PDB file of C-alpha atoms in Angstrom:
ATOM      1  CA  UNK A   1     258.155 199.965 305.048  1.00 48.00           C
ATOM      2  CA  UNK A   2     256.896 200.042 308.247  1.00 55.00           C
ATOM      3  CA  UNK A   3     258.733 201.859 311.422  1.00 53.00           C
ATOM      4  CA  UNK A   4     257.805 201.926 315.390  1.00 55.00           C
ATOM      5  CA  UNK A   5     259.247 204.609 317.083  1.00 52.00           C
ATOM      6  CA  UNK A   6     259.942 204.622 320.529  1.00 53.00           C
ATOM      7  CA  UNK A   7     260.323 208.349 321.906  1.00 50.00           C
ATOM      8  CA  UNK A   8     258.679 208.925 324.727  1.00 52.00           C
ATOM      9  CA  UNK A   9     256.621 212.200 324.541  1.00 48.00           C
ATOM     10  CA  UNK A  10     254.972 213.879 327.720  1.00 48.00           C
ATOM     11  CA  UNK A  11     251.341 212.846 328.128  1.00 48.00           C
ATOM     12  CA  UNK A  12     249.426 215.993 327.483  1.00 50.00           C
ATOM     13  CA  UNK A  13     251.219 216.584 324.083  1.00 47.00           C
ATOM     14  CA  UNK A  14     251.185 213.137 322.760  1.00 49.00           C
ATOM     15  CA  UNK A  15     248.707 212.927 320.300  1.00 55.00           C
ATOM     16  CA  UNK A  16     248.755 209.113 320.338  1.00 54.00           C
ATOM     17  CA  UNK A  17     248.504 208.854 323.875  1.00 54.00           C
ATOM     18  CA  UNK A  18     244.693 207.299 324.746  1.00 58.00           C
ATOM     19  CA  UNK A  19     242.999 206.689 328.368  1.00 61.00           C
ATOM     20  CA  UNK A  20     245.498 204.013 328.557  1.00 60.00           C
ATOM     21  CA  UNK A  21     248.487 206.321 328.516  1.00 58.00           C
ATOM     22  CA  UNK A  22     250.709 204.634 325.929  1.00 56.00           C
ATOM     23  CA  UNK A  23     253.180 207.436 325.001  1.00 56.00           C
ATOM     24  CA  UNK A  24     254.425 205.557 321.990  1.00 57.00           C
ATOM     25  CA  UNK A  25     253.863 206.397 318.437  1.00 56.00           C
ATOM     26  CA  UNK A  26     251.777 203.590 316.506  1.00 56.00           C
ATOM     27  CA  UNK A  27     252.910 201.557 314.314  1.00 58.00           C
ATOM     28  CA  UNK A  28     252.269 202.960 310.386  1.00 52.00           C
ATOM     29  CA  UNK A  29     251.174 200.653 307.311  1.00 52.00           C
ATOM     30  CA  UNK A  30     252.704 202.486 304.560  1.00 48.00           C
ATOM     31  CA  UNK A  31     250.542 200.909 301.549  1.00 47.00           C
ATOM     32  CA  UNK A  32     252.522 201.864 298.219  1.00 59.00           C
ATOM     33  CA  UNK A  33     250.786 202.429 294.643  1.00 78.00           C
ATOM     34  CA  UNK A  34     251.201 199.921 291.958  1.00 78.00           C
ATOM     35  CA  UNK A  35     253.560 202.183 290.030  1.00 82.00           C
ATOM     36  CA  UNK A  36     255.800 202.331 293.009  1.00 86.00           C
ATOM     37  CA  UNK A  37     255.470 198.376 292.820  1.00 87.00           C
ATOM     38  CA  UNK A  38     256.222 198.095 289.319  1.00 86.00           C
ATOM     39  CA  UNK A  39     259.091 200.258 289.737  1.00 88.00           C
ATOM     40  CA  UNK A  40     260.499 197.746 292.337  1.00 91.00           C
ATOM     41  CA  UNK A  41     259.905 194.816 289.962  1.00 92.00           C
ATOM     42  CA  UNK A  42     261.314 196.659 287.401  1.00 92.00           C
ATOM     43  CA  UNK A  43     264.640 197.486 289.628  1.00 94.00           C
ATOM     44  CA  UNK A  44     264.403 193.473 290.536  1.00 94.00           C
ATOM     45  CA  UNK A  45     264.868 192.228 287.290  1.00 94.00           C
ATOM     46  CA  UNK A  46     267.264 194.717 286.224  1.00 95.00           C
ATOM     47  CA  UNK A  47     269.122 192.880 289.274  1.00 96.00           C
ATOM     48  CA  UNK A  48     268.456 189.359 288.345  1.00 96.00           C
ATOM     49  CA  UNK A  49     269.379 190.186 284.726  1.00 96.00           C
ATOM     50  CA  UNK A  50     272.967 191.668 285.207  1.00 97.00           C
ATOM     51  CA  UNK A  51     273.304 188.416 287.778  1.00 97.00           C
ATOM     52  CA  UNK A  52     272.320 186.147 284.608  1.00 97.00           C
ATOM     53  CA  UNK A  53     274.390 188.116 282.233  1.00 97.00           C
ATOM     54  CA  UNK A  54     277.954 187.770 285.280  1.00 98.00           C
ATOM     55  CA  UNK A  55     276.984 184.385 285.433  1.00 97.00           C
ATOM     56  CA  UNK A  56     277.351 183.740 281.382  1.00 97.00           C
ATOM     57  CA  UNK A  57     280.539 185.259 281.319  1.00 97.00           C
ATOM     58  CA  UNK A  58     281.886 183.215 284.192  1.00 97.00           C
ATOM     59  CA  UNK A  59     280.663 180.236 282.807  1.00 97.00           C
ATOM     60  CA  UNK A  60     282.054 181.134 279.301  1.00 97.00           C
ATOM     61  CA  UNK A  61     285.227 182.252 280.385  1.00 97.00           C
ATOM     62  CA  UNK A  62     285.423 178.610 282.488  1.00 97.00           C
ATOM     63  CA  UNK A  63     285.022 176.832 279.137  1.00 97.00           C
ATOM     64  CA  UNK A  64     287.556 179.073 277.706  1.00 97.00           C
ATOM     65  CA  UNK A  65     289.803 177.992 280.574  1.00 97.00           C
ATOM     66  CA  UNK A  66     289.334 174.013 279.972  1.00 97.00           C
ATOM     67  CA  UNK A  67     289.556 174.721 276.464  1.00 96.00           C
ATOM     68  CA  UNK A  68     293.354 175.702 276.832  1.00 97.00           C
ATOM     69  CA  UNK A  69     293.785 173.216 279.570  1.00 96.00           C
ATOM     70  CA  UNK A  70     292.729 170.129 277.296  1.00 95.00           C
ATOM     71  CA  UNK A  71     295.339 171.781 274.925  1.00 95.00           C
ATOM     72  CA  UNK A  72     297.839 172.374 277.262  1.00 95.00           C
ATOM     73  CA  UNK A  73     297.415 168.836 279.504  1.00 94.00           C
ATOM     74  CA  UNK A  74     296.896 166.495 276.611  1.00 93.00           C
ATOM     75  CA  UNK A  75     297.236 163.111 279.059  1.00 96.00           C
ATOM     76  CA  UNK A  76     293.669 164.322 280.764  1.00 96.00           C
ATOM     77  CA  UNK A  77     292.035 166.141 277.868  1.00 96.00           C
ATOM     78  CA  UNK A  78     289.048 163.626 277.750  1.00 97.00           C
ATOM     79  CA  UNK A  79     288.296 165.843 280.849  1.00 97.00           C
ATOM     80  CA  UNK A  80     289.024 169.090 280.461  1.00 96.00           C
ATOM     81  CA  UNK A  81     286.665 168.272 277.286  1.00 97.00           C
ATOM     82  CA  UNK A  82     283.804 167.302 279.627  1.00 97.00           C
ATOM     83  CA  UNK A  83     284.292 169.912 281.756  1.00 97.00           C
ATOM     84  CA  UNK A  84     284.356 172.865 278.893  1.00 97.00           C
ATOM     85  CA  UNK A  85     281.292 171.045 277.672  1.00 98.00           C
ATOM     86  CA  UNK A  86     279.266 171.750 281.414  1.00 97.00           C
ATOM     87  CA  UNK A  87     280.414 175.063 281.413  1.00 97.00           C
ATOM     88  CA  UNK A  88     279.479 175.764 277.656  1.00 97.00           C
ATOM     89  CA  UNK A  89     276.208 174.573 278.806  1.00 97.00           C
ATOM     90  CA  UNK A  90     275.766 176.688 282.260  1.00 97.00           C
ATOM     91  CA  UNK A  91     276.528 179.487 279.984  1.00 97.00           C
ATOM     92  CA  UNK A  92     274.309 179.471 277.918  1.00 97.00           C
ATOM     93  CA  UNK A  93     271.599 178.389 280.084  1.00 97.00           C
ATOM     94  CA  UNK A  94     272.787 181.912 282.015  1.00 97.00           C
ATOM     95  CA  UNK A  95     272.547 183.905 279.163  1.00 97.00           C
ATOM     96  CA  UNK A  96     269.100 182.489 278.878  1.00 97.00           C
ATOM     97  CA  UNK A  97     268.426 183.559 282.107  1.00 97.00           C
ATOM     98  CA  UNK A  98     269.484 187.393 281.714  1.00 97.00           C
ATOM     99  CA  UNK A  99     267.386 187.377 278.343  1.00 97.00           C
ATOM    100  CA  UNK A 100     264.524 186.409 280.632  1.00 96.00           C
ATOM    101  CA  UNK A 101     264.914 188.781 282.649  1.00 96.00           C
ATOM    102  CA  UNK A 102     265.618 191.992 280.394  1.00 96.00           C
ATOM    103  CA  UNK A 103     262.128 190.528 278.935  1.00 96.00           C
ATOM    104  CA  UNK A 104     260.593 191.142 282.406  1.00 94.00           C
ATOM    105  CA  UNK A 105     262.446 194.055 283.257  1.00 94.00           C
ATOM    106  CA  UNK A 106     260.517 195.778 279.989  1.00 94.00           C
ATOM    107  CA  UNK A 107     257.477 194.573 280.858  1.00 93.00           C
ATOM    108  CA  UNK A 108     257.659 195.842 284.334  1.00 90.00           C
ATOM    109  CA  UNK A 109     258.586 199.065 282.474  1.00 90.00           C
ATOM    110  CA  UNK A 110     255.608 199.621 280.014  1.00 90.00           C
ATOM    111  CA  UNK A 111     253.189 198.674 283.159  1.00 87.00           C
ATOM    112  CA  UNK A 112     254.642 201.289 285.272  1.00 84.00           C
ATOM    113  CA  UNK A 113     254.148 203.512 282.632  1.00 85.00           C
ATOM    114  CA  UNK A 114     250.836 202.567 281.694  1.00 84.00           C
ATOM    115  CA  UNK A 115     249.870 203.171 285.268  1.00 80.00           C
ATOM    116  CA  UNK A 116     251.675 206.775 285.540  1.00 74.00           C
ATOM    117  CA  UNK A 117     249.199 207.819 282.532  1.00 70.00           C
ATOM    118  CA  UNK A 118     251.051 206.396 279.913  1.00 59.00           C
ATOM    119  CA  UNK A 119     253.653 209.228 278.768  1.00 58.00           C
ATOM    120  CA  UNK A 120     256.742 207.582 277.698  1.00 58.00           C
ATOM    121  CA  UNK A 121     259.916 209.543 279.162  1.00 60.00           C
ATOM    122  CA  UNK A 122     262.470 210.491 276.448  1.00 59.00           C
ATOM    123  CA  UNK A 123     265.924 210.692 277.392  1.00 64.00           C
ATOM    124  CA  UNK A 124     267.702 211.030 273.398  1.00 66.00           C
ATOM    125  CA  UNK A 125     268.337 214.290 271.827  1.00 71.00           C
ATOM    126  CA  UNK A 126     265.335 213.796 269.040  1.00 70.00           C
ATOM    127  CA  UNK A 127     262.230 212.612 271.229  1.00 51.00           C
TER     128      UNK A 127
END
């Protein structure tokens, strides 16, 4: 990420000052390595996959709801039906989404750690 600042410093110490004077510090391009980058994809799908996977259980517990509600309100039941169908079907299509996702998220992984030299981490008591 790239930052300006503005101090002003006194001319004769400023090391960025030039014959025009500036007094401002120049603008940086911080250019990050791929494994930083596939550690930020990685982090991004881990995101998008907990978002898919809140999404499938609001869905699911929405076709749950019109479930009882046909049950319960048997004079519009026809629609309640309907409706648990939809959200049956934006459910799943969530959970589809998060399994995506975790798919991405694990590649992401093995390329970040192909690029840091290929050592895989262990975090369990036998590796």
């Amino acid at each position: 990420m790239a930052h300006l600042f503005h101090h002003k410093e006194k001319k004769e110490e400023s090391e960025y000052s030039n014959e025009y004077g500036s007094g401002y510090a120049e603008q940086t391009t911080v250019v990050e390595d791929d494994y930083e980058k596939y550690n930020k994809e990685e982090k991004s799908h881990k995101n998008k996959e907990h978002l898919g996977e809140m999404g499938a259980l609001a869905a699911g517990a929405f076709a749950l709801y019109e479930k009882h509600e046909a049950k319960k309100d048997p004079e519009h039941a026809h629609r309640h039906k309907i409706e648990e169908e939809i959200a049956a079907v934006a459910a799943v299509g969530s959970g589809g989404y998060a399994f995506h996702e975790h798919h991405e998220k694990k590649e992401a992984h093995k390329q970040a750690e192909e690029y840091d030299g290929g050592e895989k981490k262990h975090h369990g008591f036998f590796g």
